[in-house]
Amino acid sequence: MLRRSLLTLALASPWALAQEPAAALHQRLTVLDSHLDTPMQLARPGWDIRQRHRYQDDLSQVDLPRMREGGLDGGFWAIFTPQGPLDAEGRTQASEHGLAVLTRIRDLVAAHPQDFALALRAEDVPAIVGRGQRVVFISMENAEPLAADPQRLLTYHRLGLRMLGLVHSANNDFADSATALPQWRGLSPAGRELVSAANRLGILLDVSHASDQVFDQVLALSTAPIIASHSSSRAITHHPRNLDDQRLRQLAAKGGVVQVNSFPSDLIDTVPNPERAKALGPLYREFRLAASLGPRQVADLAERIRQVEARYPQPRATLDDYMKHLLHILDVVGPEHVGIGADWDGGGGVEGLEDVTQLPRISERLLAAGYNEADLAKIWGGNLLRVLAAAQAKAVADN
């Protein structure tokens, strides 16, 4: 297994020496993240996941060297599709985009079999990690690629899809978004059918980005436990993307898991700044299309984003803010129902937790808060694998 030695840690710096117990424990654990947007990086011309990159240069937060340093064994790699118009052309574009990203993820595994392995079942993970490979589960963020033909879910499942997020930041053909005015009052009729189809296939249903009504309806309809793959606490920050304590408890009561997100605007309250939003809006849209940009263009985009942020400064979310959400959710539902889904390469990351190399800091904070190794094993991957295994076992039992 590819793990840093204690000697390397001890020689690295006084900080590393002081934190050796937490760092060593972290490296022993199976560390999985439930929402990696890294497939967006994979299509960039000249971008190599085997090479070490810097966020300051190319806005990336995950690559193989940084995964090794931060002890990240892998997780769910997302087929993210930006929501387009709800018409025939929009559905066609979403369909083509989804299949292209799915191919990109599978090509990653095929091109680097010594470093990455496709996982299809929760039970696959120990052997993959034991061989020193990184775990590649496939998820979908925004089900719109299925809108033209929901039966295509069978194809995605056959090619490795194991988690399905119904909606993103705008309503789609299946469900209402948490950040849009209601269209369906929860799930559409097609959305209800999609929930049932996912259950039959053993695909884990993901309610992050979904409206409260969608959350309630999916929780009621699903015959298997569900997940919020990257969400935070509404009790700490009143953002519609976050989950309130009552829904957290309902999720846990049905065996589900909430994976805590590090998207800054979900973690802290900010004063609306229309000028900042107007300036950043086109840049973030450009970021979503960064797969079509060369290295120099990406570096230029990163610099323009920094300039706008400096021109219109706002309070920055920090690791302390992230831990407030994580510790609150742990207090509400316990370590059996919490995990990490930081939204790396999709806008996640805060001061003190800028990329995956800094994941051991979370373990350090959890140990300081009184959680033990068994708790951390659940939070870092055990709970995620349990809920996936439960969804797959229920499908087998019902079919």
Coordinates of C-alpha atoms in Angstrom, one line a residue:
M1 CA 0.0 0.0 0.0
L2 CA 1.3 3.4 -0.9
R3 CA 1.5 5.3 2.4
R4 CA 4.0 7.8 3.7
S5 CA 6.3 6.5 6.4
L6 CA 6.5 7.9 9.9
L7 CA 10.1 8.8 9.3
T8 CA 9.2 10.9 6.3
L9 CA 6.6 12.7 8.3
A10 CA 9.0 13.3 11.2
L11 CA 11.7 14.8 9.0
A12 CA 9.2 16.9 7.0
S13 CA 8.8 19.7 9.5
P14 CA 8.3 20.4 13.2
W15 CA 4.5 20.7 12.5
A16 CA 4.5 17.2 11.0
L17 CA 6.5 15.8 14.0
A18 CA 4.0 17.4 16.4
Q19 CA 1.1 15.9 14.5
E20 CA 2.6 12.5 13.8
P21 CA 0.0 10.4 15.7
A22 CA -3.0 12.1 13.8
A23 CA -1.2 12.0 10.5
A24 CA -0.2 8.4 10.9
L25 CA -3.7 7.4 11.9
H26 CA -5.1 9.2 8.9
Q27 CA -2.8 7.4 6.5
R28 CA -3.9 4.0 7.9
L29 CA -7.6 4.7 7.3
T30 CA -9.4 4.1 4.0
V31 CA -10.2 7.7 3.1
L32 CA -12.9 8.2 0.5
D33 CA -14.7 11.4 -0.7
S34 CA -18.2 11.1 -2.1
H35 CA -18.0 14.0 -4.6
L36 CA -15.0 14.5 -6.8
D37 CA -15.6 16.9 -9.7
T38 CA -12.1 16.0 -11.0
P39 CA -13.4 14.5 -14.3
M40 CA -13.8 18.1 -15.4
Q41 CA -10.0 18.4 -15.3
L42 CA -9.4 15.2 -17.2
A43 CA -10.4 16.7 -20.5
R44 CA -8.0 19.6 -20.4
P45 CA -5.4 19.6 -23.1
G46 CA -2.0 18.6 -21.5
W47 CA -3.4 18.1 -18.0
D48 CA -1.9 14.9 -16.5
I49 CA -3.5 13.5 -13.3
R50 CA -0.2 11.7 -12.5
Q51 CA 1.7 15.1 -12.3
R52 CA 1.5 17.4 -9.3
H53 CA -0.4 20.6 -9.9
R54 CA -1.2 23.7 -7.9
Y55 CA -4.6 25.3 -7.5
Q56 CA -3.0 28.7 -8.0
D57 CA -1.9 27.7 -11.4
D58 CA -4.8 25.7 -12.9
L59 CA -7.6 25.7 -10.3
S60 CA -7.2 22.0 -9.7
Q61 CA -7.3 20.4 -6.2
V62 CA -6.9 16.6 -6.9
D63 CA -4.1 14.7 -8.7
L64 CA -2.3 11.4 -7.9
P65 CA 0.6 12.9 -6.0
R66 CA -1.7 15.1 -3.9
M67 CA -4.0 12.2 -3.2
R68 CA -1.1 10.2 -1.9
E69 CA 0.1 13.0 0.3
G70 CA -3.3 13.6 1.7
G71 CA -4.1 10.0 2.1
L72 CA -7.1 10.1 -0.2
D73 CA -7.8 6.6 -1.5
G74 CA -10.4 7.8 -4.0
G75 CA -14.2 8.0 -3.9
F76 CA -17.0 8.9 -6.3
W77 CA -15.9 10.6 -9.5
A78 CA -18.9 12.7 -10.7
I79 CA -20.5 12.9 -14.2
F80 CA -21.4 16.6 -13.7
T81 CA -23.7 18.1 -16.4
P82 CA -24.5 21.9 -16.3
Q83 CA -28.2 22.3 -16.6
G84 CA -29.3 23.6 -20.0
P85 CA -32.7 24.5 -21.4
L86 CA -35.6 22.0 -20.9
D87 CA -36.2 21.4 -24.6
A88 CA -35.1 18.8 -27.2
E89 CA -31.8 20.5 -27.9
G90 CA -31.0 20.9 -24.3
R91 CA -31.7 17.2 -23.6
T92 CA -29.6 16.1 -26.5
Q93 CA -26.7 18.2 -25.4
A94 CA -27.0 16.8 -21.8
S95 CA -27.2 13.3 -23.2
E96 CA -24.0 13.7 -25.2
H97 CA -22.2 15.5 -22.4
G98 CA -23.0 12.8 -19.8
L99 CA -21.8 9.9 -22.0
A100 CA -18.6 11.9 -22.8
V101 CA -17.8 12.4 -19.1
L102 CA -18.6 8.7 -18.4
T103 CA -16.1 7.7 -21.1
R104 CA -13.5 10.1 -19.7
I105 CA -13.7 8.5 -16.3
R106 CA -13.4 5.0 -17.7
D107 CA -10.5 6.0 -19.9
L108 CA -8.7 7.3 -16.8
V109 CA -8.9 3.8 -15.3
A110 CA -8.0 2.1 -18.6
A111 CA -5.0 4.4 -19.2
H112 CA -3.5 4.0 -15.7
P113 CA -4.5 0.6 -14.4
Q114 CA -1.5 0.6 -12.0
D115 CA -2.8 3.7 -10.2
F116 CA -6.6 3.6 -10.6
A117 CA -9.3 0.9 -10.4
L118 CA -13.0 0.9 -11.2
A119 CA -15.1 -0.1 -8.2
L120 CA -18.5 -1.6 -8.7
R121 CA -19.4 -2.8 -5.2
A122 CA -18.5 -1.6 -1.7
E123 CA -16.7 -4.9 -1.2
D124 CA -14.2 -4.1 -4.0
V125 CA -12.6 -1.3 -2.0
P126 CA -10.3 -3.2 0.4
A127 CA -8.5 -5.1 -2.4
I128 CA -8.1 -1.9 -4.5
V129 CA -6.6 0.0 -1.6
G130 CA -4.5 -2.9 -0.6
R131 CA -2.9 -2.9 -4.1
G132 CA -2.1 0.8 -3.7
Q133 CA -4.6 1.9 -6.4
R134 CA -7.0 4.7 -6.1
V135 CA -10.7 3.8 -5.9
V136 CA -12.9 5.1 -8.8
F137 CA -16.6 4.8 -8.2
I138 CA -18.8 6.6 -10.7
S139 CA -21.6 9.0 -9.8
M140 CA -23.9 11.4 -11.6
E141 CA -24.5 15.0 -10.5
N142 CA -27.7 16.1 -12.3
A143 CA -29.8 13.4 -13.9
E144 CA -30.5 15.5 -17.0
P145 CA -28.4 13.2 -19.3
L146 CA -31.2 10.7 -18.7
A147 CA -34.0 13.0 -19.6
A148 CA -34.1 12.2 -23.3
D149 CA -34.3 8.5 -22.5
P150 CA -34.6 7.4 -18.8
Q151 CA -33.9 3.8 -19.9
R152 CA -30.4 4.8 -20.5
L153 CA -29.9 4.5 -16.7
L154 CA -29.4 0.8 -17.5
T155 CA -26.5 1.6 -19.8
Y156 CA -24.9 3.9 -17.2
H157 CA -25.3 1.2 -14.6
R158 CA -23.7 -1.4 -16.8
L159 CA -20.8 0.9 -17.4
G160 CA -20.3 1.6 -13.7
L161 CA -22.7 4.2 -12.3
R162 CA -23.3 3.6 -8.7
M163 CA -24.7 6.9 -7.3
L164 CA -27.3 9.2 -8.8
G165 CA -27.8 12.8 -7.9
L166 CA -31.2 13.9 -9.3
V167 CA -30.7 17.7 -9.8
H168 CA -28.2 20.5 -9.6
S169 CA -28.6 24.3 -9.3
A170 CA -31.6 24.6 -11.5
N171 CA -34.8 22.5 -12.0
N172 CA -34.6 19.7 -14.5
D173 CA -37.0 17.1 -16.0
F174 CA -36.9 15.0 -12.8
A175 CA -36.9 17.3 -9.8
D176 CA -36.8 20.8 -8.2
S177 CA -33.5 22.3 -7.2
A178 CA -32.8 23.8 -3.7
T179 CA -31.8 27.0 -5.4
A180 CA -34.7 27.6 -7.8
L181 CA -38.4 28.4 -7.6
P182 CA -40.5 25.2 -7.4
Q183 CA -41.6 23.7 -10.7
W184 CA -42.7 20.2 -9.8
R185 CA -43.4 20.7 -6.0
G186 CA -40.7 18.1 -5.5
L187 CA -40.3 15.2 -7.9
S188 CA -41.8 15.1 -11.4
P189 CA -43.6 11.9 -12.5
A190 CA -40.5 11.0 -14.4
G191 CA -38.5 11.7 -11.2
R192 CA -40.6 9.3 -9.2
E193 CA -40.0 6.6 -11.8
L194 CA -36.3 7.3 -11.8
V195 CA -36.2 6.8 -8.0
S196 CA -37.8 3.4 -8.4
A197 CA -35.5 2.4 -11.3
A198 CA -32.4 3.4 -9.2
N199 CA -33.6 1.3 -6.3
R200 CA -34.1 -1.7 -8.6
L201 CA -30.6 -1.4 -9.9
G202 CA -29.0 -0.8 -6.5
I203 CA -27.9 2.7 -7.4
L204 CA -27.5 4.9 -4.4
L205 CA -29.8 8.0 -4.5
D206 CA -28.2 11.3 -3.8
V207 CA -30.3 14.3 -2.5
S208 CA -27.6 17.0 -2.5
H209 CA -28.8 20.1 -4.4
A210 CA -32.4 18.9 -4.2
S211 CA -35.2 21.0 -2.7
D212 CA -36.6 20.1 0.7
Q213 CA -39.7 18.6 -1.0
V214 CA -37.5 16.4 -3.2
F215 CA -35.6 15.3 -0.1
D216 CA -38.8 14.4 1.7
Q217 CA -40.3 12.5 -1.3
V218 CA -37.1 10.6 -2.1
L219 CA -36.7 9.6 1.5
A220 CA -40.3 8.4 1.6
L221 CA -40.2 6.6 -1.8
S222 CA -36.8 5.0 -1.7
T223 CA -36.7 1.4 -0.5
A224 CA -33.0 1.7 0.3
P225 CA -31.1 4.2 2.4
I226 CA -30.1 7.4 0.6
I227 CA -27.2 9.9 0.8
A228 CA -26.5 13.6 0.6
S229 CA -23.1 13.4 -1.1
H230 CA -22.0 17.0 -0.5
S231 CA -24.2 19.0 1.9
S232 CA -23.8 21.0 5.1
S233 CA -25.8 22.2 8.1
R234 CA -28.7 24.7 7.8
A235 CA -28.6 25.3 11.6
I236 CA -25.1 26.8 11.2
T237 CA -25.6 28.6 7.8
H238 CA -29.1 29.2 6.5
H239 CA -28.5 28.2 2.9
P240 CA -31.1 26.3 0.9
R241 CA -28.5 23.8 -0.1
N242 CA -27.9 22.8 3.5
L243 CA -30.0 20.3 5.5
D244 CA -31.9 21.3 8.7
D245 CA -31.5 19.2 11.9
Q246 CA -34.9 17.5 11.4
R247 CA -34.1 16.2 8.0
L248 CA -30.6 15.1 9.1
R249 CA -32.3 13.0 11.8
Q250 CA -34.8 11.6 9.3
L251 CA -32.0 10.7 6.9
A252 CA -30.1 8.9 9.7
A253 CA -33.3 7.1 10.9
K254 CA -33.5 5.4 7.5
G255 CA -29.9 4.4 7.6
G256 CA -28.6 7.3 5.3
V257 CA -25.5 9.3 5.4
V258 CA -24.7 13.0 5.0
Q259 CA -21.3 13.8 3.5
V260 CA -20.1 17.3 4.6
N261 CA -19.4 19.8 1.9
S262 CA -16.6 22.5 1.9
F263 CA -18.3 24.9 -0.7
P264 CA -17.6 28.3 0.9
S265 CA -21.0 29.9 0.4
D266 CA -22.6 26.9 2.1
L267 CA -20.5 27.4 5.2
I268 CA -20.7 31.1 6.0
D269 CA -23.2 33.9 5.6
T270 CA -22.0 36.6 3.2
V271 CA -23.5 40.0 2.4
P272 CA -24.7 40.0 -1.2
N273 CA -22.4 42.0 -3.5
P274 CA -24.1 42.4 -7.0
E275 CA -20.9 43.9 -8.5
R276 CA -18.8 40.9 -7.3
A277 CA -21.4 38.5 -8.5
K278 CA -21.7 40.2 -11.9
A279 CA -17.9 40.1 -12.3
L280 CA -17.5 36.5 -11.2
G281 CA -20.5 35.1 -13.0
P282 CA -18.9 34.9 -16.5
L283 CA -15.6 33.6 -15.0
Y284 CA -17.3 30.8 -13.2
R285 CA -19.2 29.9 -16.4
E286 CA -15.8 29.8 -18.1
F287 CA -14.5 27.6 -15.3
R288 CA -17.3 25.1 -15.9
L289 CA -16.0 24.9 -19.5
A290 CA -12.4 24.7 -18.6
A291 CA -12.0 21.3 -20.2
S292 CA -11.8 23.1 -23.5
L293 CA -9.0 25.4 -22.3
G294 CA -5.3 25.0 -22.6
P295 CA -2.9 25.4 -19.7
R296 CA -2.1 29.1 -20.4
Q297 CA -5.8 29.9 -20.8
V298 CA -6.6 28.2 -17.5
A299 CA -3.8 30.1 -15.7
D300 CA -5.1 33.3 -17.2
L301 CA -8.6 32.4 -15.9
A302 CA -7.3 31.7 -12.4
E303 CA -5.5 35.1 -12.4
R304 CA -8.7 36.9 -13.5
I305 CA -10.7 35.2 -10.7
R306 CA -8.1 36.3 -8.1
Q307 CA -8.2 39.9 -9.4
V308 CA -12.0 40.1 -9.1
E309 CA -11.9 38.5 -5.6
A310 CA -9.3 41.1 -4.6
R311 CA -11.3 43.9 -6.1
Y312 CA -14.5 42.9 -4.2
P313 CA -13.2 41.1 -1.0
Q314 CA -15.5 39.1 1.2
P315 CA -14.9 37.1 4.4
R316 CA -13.3 33.8 3.5
A317 CA -14.6 30.5 4.8
T318 CA -11.9 28.7 6.9
L319 CA -11.2 25.2 8.2
D320 CA -12.8 26.4 11.5
D321 CA -16.0 27.1 9.6
Y322 CA -15.9 23.7 8.0
M323 CA -15.4 22.0 11.3
K324 CA -18.4 23.9 12.8
H325 CA -20.6 22.2 10.2
L326 CA -19.0 18.8 10.5
L327 CA -19.0 18.8 14.3
H328 CA -22.6 20.0 14.5
I329 CA -23.8 17.3 12.1
L330 CA -21.9 14.7 14.1
D331 CA -23.6 15.9 17.3
V332 CA -27.0 15.7 15.6
V333 CA -26.8 12.2 14.1
G334 CA -23.6 10.6 15.4
P335 CA -20.5 9.3 13.6
E336 CA -22.5 6.4 12.0
H337 CA -24.2 8.8 9.6
V338 CA -21.6 11.3 8.6
G339 CA -18.9 11.4 6.0
I340 CA -16.8 13.8 3.8
G341 CA -17.9 15.1 0.4
A342 CA -15.8 18.3 0.0
D343 CA -16.7 19.1 -3.6
W344 CA -13.1 19.1 -4.7
D345 CA -12.6 20.6 -8.2
G346 CA -16.2 21.8 -8.1
G347 CA -15.8 24.9 -6.0
G348 CA -15.1 23.3 -2.7
G349 CA -12.1 24.2 -0.4
V350 CA -11.6 26.8 2.3
E351 CA -8.7 28.6 3.9
G352 CA -6.7 25.9 5.6
L353 CA -8.3 23.2 3.5
E354 CA -7.4 24.3 0.0
D355 CA -6.8 20.9 -1.6
V356 CA -6.6 17.2 -0.8
T357 CA -3.1 17.4 0.7
Q358 CA -4.7 19.0 3.8
L359 CA -7.2 16.3 4.5
P360 CA -5.2 15.1 7.6
R361 CA -6.2 18.3 9.3
I362 CA -9.7 17.1 9.5
S363 CA -8.6 14.0 11.2
E364 CA -6.5 16.0 13.6
R365 CA -9.5 18.2 14.5
L366 CA -11.8 15.2 15.0
L367 CA -9.4 13.5 17.3
A368 CA -9.0 16.7 19.3
A369 CA -12.8 16.9 19.6
G370 CA -12.9 13.4 21.2
Y371 CA -13.6 11.1 18.3
N372 CA -11.6 7.9 18.1
E373 CA -10.1 5.8 15.4
A374 CA -13.2 3.7 15.0
D375 CA -15.3 6.9 14.5
L376 CA -12.8 8.3 12.0
A377 CA -12.9 5.0 10.0
K378 CA -16.7 5.4 9.7
I379 CA -16.5 9.1 8.8
W380 CA -13.7 8.7 6.2
G381 CA -15.2 5.8 4.2
G382 CA -17.0 3.2 6.3
N383 CA -20.4 4.9 6.3
L384 CA -20.2 5.6 2.6
L385 CA -19.5 2.0 1.8
R386 CA -22.2 0.8 4.2
V387 CA -24.9 2.9 2.6
L388 CA -23.8 1.8 -0.9
A389 CA -23.8 -1.9 0.2
A390 CA -27.2 -1.4 1.7
A391 CA -28.6 -0.1 -1.6
Q392 CA -27.0 -2.9 -3.6
A393 CA -28.2 -5.6 -1.1
K394 CA -31.8 -4.3 -1.2
A395 CA -31.8 -4.4 -5.0
V396 CA -30.6 -8.1 -4.9
A397 CA -33.2 -9.0 -2.3
D398 CA -36.0 -7.4 -4.3
N399 CA -35.1 -8.8 -7.7

